[in-house]
Amino acid sequence: MIHKLSNAVITNLINHLRDSETESLRFRQIVQQLARLLAYEAFGILHLEEKKINTWLGESSFSFIQEEELMFIPILRAGLPMLDPLIEMFPKAQSGFLAMARDETTHKAVLYYDKVPECQGKTVVLLDPMLATGGSLADAIEFVKKHDPKKIISLNIIAAPEGLEAIEKAHSDIDLFIAQIDERLNEQKFIIPGLGDAGDRSYNTTG
Ligand code: PRP
């Protein structure tokens, strides 16, 4: 299921990402802020657990997110800045890593590194700012599904309608939270208007 976020703060932050003058430190900071905003929205669908804790008024029950069940998996490189804000918020969560790059000619994703812990019983949260054709995310979902998680959530910042459609078709059982749906893909499969290559912009790699 696709969940589209809509608020002025998100729009404002995304439009700063589109600005070529936004340098890499600020770019990563905005990606981190957007990751937090996506998580606030997405984790509303999680089951809360009642736990007894000691408070200044004595023992009482309160609800908590089961953070030990969370596993964050950024899709490198561009997804990497989204990880820190989330593990700061949920320090008991686990992290895994998938590194993918799109082949420039075929536009298909190639997995070149993976390090993912045991996923059984986990809510796996995939992190990638960009969803263009949806190929990288679809491959990441297939990879994770083979490890039998309890649930898969994807947090993405900008998507092309084509990519969302592809994910909805292939993996309608996951929950995808998207901050901005742009117009379309161009012939090179870049998101229009988009923001360029998020991995390069995050880490000043071009040139
Ligand atoms: C970008 C982006 C996604 C993918 C989206 O990564 O971060 O992972 O492309 O495209 P798709 O939906 O068509 O698969 P890229 O391959 O540029 O690698 P990078 O993160 O190292 O920049």
GROMACS .gro file of C-alpha atoms and ligand atoms in nm:
model
  229
    1MET     CA    1   0.000   0.000   0.000
    2ILE     CA    2   0.128   0.346  -0.088
    3HIS     CA    3   0.099   0.624   0.169
    4LYS     CA    4   0.162   0.975   0.041
    5LEU     CA    5   0.264   1.239   0.293
    6SER     CA    6   0.147   1.591   0.242
    7ASN     CA    7   0.254   1.897   0.435
    8ALA     CA    8   0.422   2.230   0.373
    9VAL     CA    9   0.735   2.149   0.577
   10ILE     CA   10   0.803   1.841   0.363
   11THR     CA   11   0.745   2.031   0.038
   12ASN     CA   12   0.976   2.308   0.154
   13LEU     CA   13   1.256   2.065   0.248
   14ILE     CA   14   1.228   1.872  -0.077
   15ASN     CA   15   1.244   2.189  -0.282
   16HIS     CA   16   1.568   2.283  -0.104
   17LEU     CA   17   1.703   1.945  -0.216
   18ARG     CA   18   1.616   2.032  -0.577
   19ASP     CA   19   1.825   2.349  -0.555
   20SER     CA   20   2.169   2.281  -0.710
   21GLU     CA   21   2.315   2.541  -0.472
   22THR     CA   22   2.234   2.316  -0.175
   23GLU     CA   23   2.574   2.176  -0.081
   24SER     CA   24   2.633   1.820   0.035
   25LEU     CA   25   2.634   1.878   0.414
   26ARG     CA   26   2.300   2.061   0.398
   27PHE     CA   27   2.171   1.806   0.147
   28ARG     CA   28   2.239   1.519   0.390
   29GLN     CA   29   2.088   1.715   0.679
   30ILE     CA   30   1.766   1.766   0.485
   31VAL     CA   31   1.756   1.398   0.387
   32GLN     CA   32   1.791   1.317   0.759
   33GLN     CA   33   1.507   1.553   0.851
   34LEU     CA   34   1.285   1.398   0.586
   35ALA     CA   35   1.372   1.048   0.710
   36ARG     CA   36   1.247   1.149   1.056
   37LEU     CA   37   0.925   1.294   0.915
   38LEU     CA   38   0.865   0.977   0.712
   39ALA     CA   39   0.926   0.763   1.021
   40TYR     CA   40   0.679   0.969   1.233
   41GLU     CA   41   0.412   0.894   0.976
   42ALA     CA   42   0.508   0.535   0.894
   43PHE     CA   43   0.544   0.408   1.248
   44GLY     CA   44   0.183   0.502   1.316
   45ILE     CA   45   0.093   0.169   1.155
   46LEU     CA   46   0.303  -0.032   1.400
   47HIS     CA   47   0.153  -0.230   1.683
   48LEU     CA   48   0.229  -0.072   2.019
   49GLU     CA   49   0.323  -0.292   2.310
   50GLU     CA   50   0.197  -0.229   2.663
   51LYS     CA   51   0.487  -0.244   2.908
   52LYS     CA   52   0.497  -0.199   3.283
   53ILE     CA   53   0.752   0.060   3.386
   54ASN     CA   54   0.841   0.233   3.710
   55THR     CA   55   0.749   0.599   3.705
   56TRP     CA   56   0.772   0.867   3.974
   57LEU     CA   57   0.412   0.774   4.064
   58GLY     CA   58   0.493   0.403   4.091
   59GLU     CA   59   0.451   0.109   3.854
   60SER     CA   60   0.218   0.158   3.560
   61SER     CA   61   0.161   0.039   3.199
   62PHE     CA   62   0.241   0.250   2.894
   63SER     CA   63   0.259   0.176   2.523
   64PHE     CA   64   0.584   0.151   2.331
   65ILE     CA   65   0.702   0.076   1.978
   66GLN     CA   66   0.878  -0.263   1.984
   67GLU     CA   67   1.208  -0.122   1.874
   68GLU     CA   68   1.394  -0.453   1.913
   69GLU     CA   69   1.177  -0.576   1.623
   70LEU     CA   70   1.286  -0.294   1.393
   71MET     CA   71   1.558  -0.340   1.135
   72PHE     CA   72   1.669  -0.049   0.920
   73ILE     CA   73   1.824  -0.123   0.581
   74PRO     CA   74   1.957   0.174   0.384
   75ILE     CA   75   2.015   0.113   0.013
   76LEU     CA   76   2.362   0.253  -0.048
   77ARG     CA   77   2.477   0.500  -0.127
   78ALA     CA   78   2.190   0.748  -0.132
   79GLY     CA   79   1.997   0.578   0.149
   80LEU     CA   80   2.285   0.601   0.396
   81PRO     CA   81   2.209   0.947   0.542
   82MET     CA   82   1.858   0.824   0.632
   83LEU     CA   83   1.998   0.566   0.877
   84ASP     CA   84   2.148   0.776   1.158
   85PRO     CA   85   1.836   0.975   1.252
   86LEU     CA   86   1.639   0.651   1.280
   87ILE     CA   87   1.887   0.455   1.491
   88GLU     CA   88   1.918   0.762   1.714
   89MET     CA   89   1.540   0.749   1.764
   90PHE     CA   90   1.535   0.369   1.809
   91PRO     CA   91   1.874   0.271   1.954
   92LYS     CA   92   1.772  -0.092   2.008
   93ALA     CA   93   1.689  -0.144   1.640
   94GLN     CA   94   1.919  -0.349   1.417
   95SER     CA   95   2.067  -0.232   1.089
   96GLY     CA   96   2.147  -0.413   0.768
   97PHE     CA   97   2.299  -0.287   0.444
   98LEU     CA   98   2.228  -0.335   0.075
   99ALA     CA   99   2.443  -0.160  -0.182
  100MET     CA  100   2.300  -0.122  -0.529
  101ALA     CA  101   2.386   0.075  -0.838
  102ARG     CA  102   2.184   0.119  -1.153
  103ASP     CA  103   2.353   0.006  -1.470
  104GLU     CA  104   2.369   0.323  -1.682
  105THR     CA  105   2.269   0.145  -2.003
  106THR     CA  106   2.015  -0.116  -1.895
  107HIS     CA  107   1.884   0.101  -1.604
  108LYS     CA  108   1.860  -0.220  -1.401
  109ALA     CA  109   1.980  -0.237  -1.041
  110VAL     CA  110   2.293  -0.437  -0.960
  111LEU     CA  111   2.346  -0.558  -0.602
  112TYR     CA  112   2.716  -0.527  -0.516
  113TYR     CA  113   2.718  -0.574  -0.138
  114ASP     CA  114   2.484  -0.708   0.126
  115LYS     CA  115   2.506  -0.747   0.500
  116VAL     CA  116   2.165  -0.819   0.646
  117PRO     CA  117   2.105  -0.988   0.983
  118GLU     CA  118   1.841  -1.257   1.042
  119CYS     CA  119   1.505  -1.100   0.948
  120GLN     CA  120   1.256  -1.346   1.100
  121GLY     CA  121   1.010  -1.167   1.326
  122LYS     CA  122   1.147  -0.827   1.224
  123THR     CA  123   0.982  -0.522   1.076
  124VAL     CA  124   1.230  -0.435   0.803
  125VAL     CA  125   1.241  -0.068   0.707
  126LEU     CA  126   1.406  -0.002   0.369
  127LEU     CA  127   1.557   0.344   0.324
  128ASP     CA  128   1.623   0.510  -0.011
  129PRO     CA  129   1.549   0.871  -0.102
  130MET     CA  130   1.488   0.796  -0.471
  131LEU     CA  131   1.246   0.563  -0.645
  132ALA     CA  132   1.275   0.599  -1.023
  133THR     CA  133   1.187   0.282  -1.220
  134GLY     CA  134   1.141   0.099  -0.888
  135GLY     CA  135   1.394  -0.165  -0.995
  136SER     CA  136   1.631  -0.115  -0.699
  137LEU     CA  137   1.351  -0.119  -0.446
  138ALA     CA  138   1.182  -0.422  -0.605
  139ASP     CA  139   1.513  -0.613  -0.591
  140ALA     CA  140   1.569  -0.505  -0.230
  141ILE     CA  141   1.218  -0.620  -0.134
  142GLU     CA  142   1.273  -0.956  -0.305
  143PHE     CA  143   1.605  -0.995  -0.124
  144VAL     CA  144   1.446  -0.919   0.214
  145LYS     CA  145   1.141  -1.139   0.151
  146LYS     CA  146   1.371  -1.439   0.109
  147HIS     CA  147   1.475  -1.378   0.472
  148ASP     CA  148   1.114  -1.410   0.589
  149PRO     CA  149   1.052  -1.084   0.783
  150LYS     CA  150   0.731  -1.009   0.972
  151LYS     CA  151   0.668  -0.689   0.777
  152ILE     CA  152   0.836  -0.463   0.521
  153ILE     CA  153   0.806  -0.086   0.518
  154SER     CA  154   0.979   0.139   0.266
  155LEU     CA  155   1.061   0.504   0.333
  156ASN     CA  156   1.131   0.706   0.019
  157ILE     CA  157   1.151   1.078  -0.044
  158ILE     CA  158   1.086   1.128  -0.417
  159ALA     CA  159   0.922   0.881  -0.656
  160ALA     CA  160   0.822   0.874  -1.020
  161PRO     CA  161   0.467   0.749  -1.081
  162GLU     CA  162   0.610   0.471  -1.303
  163GLY     CA  163   0.820   0.335  -1.015
  164LEU     CA  164   0.534   0.346  -0.767
  165GLU     CA  165   0.314   0.161  -1.010
  166ALA     CA  166   0.578  -0.108  -1.058
  167ILE     CA  167   0.615  -0.159  -0.681
  168GLU     CA  168   0.240  -0.161  -0.626
  169LYS     CA  169   0.209  -0.427  -0.896
  170ALA     CA  170   0.492  -0.651  -0.777
  171HIS     CA  171   0.474  -0.597  -0.399
  172SER     CA  172   0.133  -0.466  -0.295
  173ASP     CA  173   0.184  -0.630   0.046
  174ILE     CA  174   0.446  -0.379   0.162
  175ASP     CA  175   0.378  -0.034   0.306
  176LEU     CA  176   0.556   0.238   0.113
  177PHE     CA  177   0.567   0.592   0.254
  178ILE     CA  178   0.652   0.859   0.001
  179ALA     CA  179   0.708   1.229   0.063
  180GLN     CA  180   0.680   1.354  -0.297
  181ILE     CA  181   0.551   1.209  -0.622
  182ASP     CA  182   0.713   1.387  -0.916
  183GLU     CA  183   0.594   1.412  -1.278
  184ARG     CA  184   0.763   1.130  -1.470
  185LEU     CA  185   1.084   0.960  -1.579
  186ASN     CA  186   1.288   1.090  -1.872
  187GLU     CA  187   1.450   0.866  -2.137
  188GLN     CA  188   1.752   0.803  -1.915
  189LYS     CA  189   1.511   0.698  -1.638
  190PHE     CA  190   1.587   1.002  -1.422
  191ILE     CA  191   1.305   1.149  -1.217
  192ILE     CA  192   1.170   1.477  -1.360
  193PRO     CA  193   1.201   1.730  -1.202
  194GLY     CA  194   1.376   1.524  -0.931
  195LEU     CA  195   1.697   1.647  -0.777
  196GLY     CA  196   1.982   1.480  -0.968
  197ASP     CA  197   2.186   1.189  -0.831
  198ALA     CA  198   2.118   1.179  -0.456
  199GLY     CA  199   2.423   0.959  -0.385
  200ASP     CA  200   2.660   1.200  -0.562
  201ARG     CA  201   2.495   1.505  -0.408
  202SER     CA  202   2.511   1.359  -0.056
  203TYR     CA  203   2.880   1.280  -0.073
  204ASN     CA  204   3.019   1.528  -0.330
  205THR     CA  205   3.122   1.251  -0.565
  206THR     CA  206   3.084   1.416  -0.906
  207GLY     CA  207   3.370   1.578  -1.089
  208PRP     C1  208   1.961   0.567  -0.719
  208PRP     C2  209   1.864   0.578  -0.602
  208PRP     C3  210   1.797   0.443  -0.600
  208PRP     C4  211   1.789   0.410  -0.745
  208PRP     C5  212   1.654   0.443  -0.798
  208PRP     O1  213   2.075   0.501  -0.680
  208PRP     O2  214   1.926   0.610  -0.480
  208PRP     O3  215   1.868   0.346  -0.527
  208PRP     O4  216   1.888   0.488  -0.813
  208PRP     O5  217   1.642   0.402  -0.930
  208PRP     P1  218   1.546   0.284  -0.974
  208PRP     O6  219   1.417   0.303  -0.900
  208PRP     O7  220   1.531   0.305  -1.122
  208PRP     O8  221   1.613   0.155  -0.941
  208PRP     P2  222   2.202   0.486  -0.776
  208PRP     O9  223   2.193   0.362  -0.856
  208PRP    O10  224   2.221   0.614  -0.852
  208PRP    O11  225   2.319   0.463  -0.672
  208PRP     P3  226   2.374   0.561  -0.558
  208PRP    O12  227   2.278   0.553  -0.444
  208PRP    O13  228   2.507   0.503  -0.527
  208PRP    O14  229   2.382   0.701  -0.615
   0.00000   0.00000   0.00000
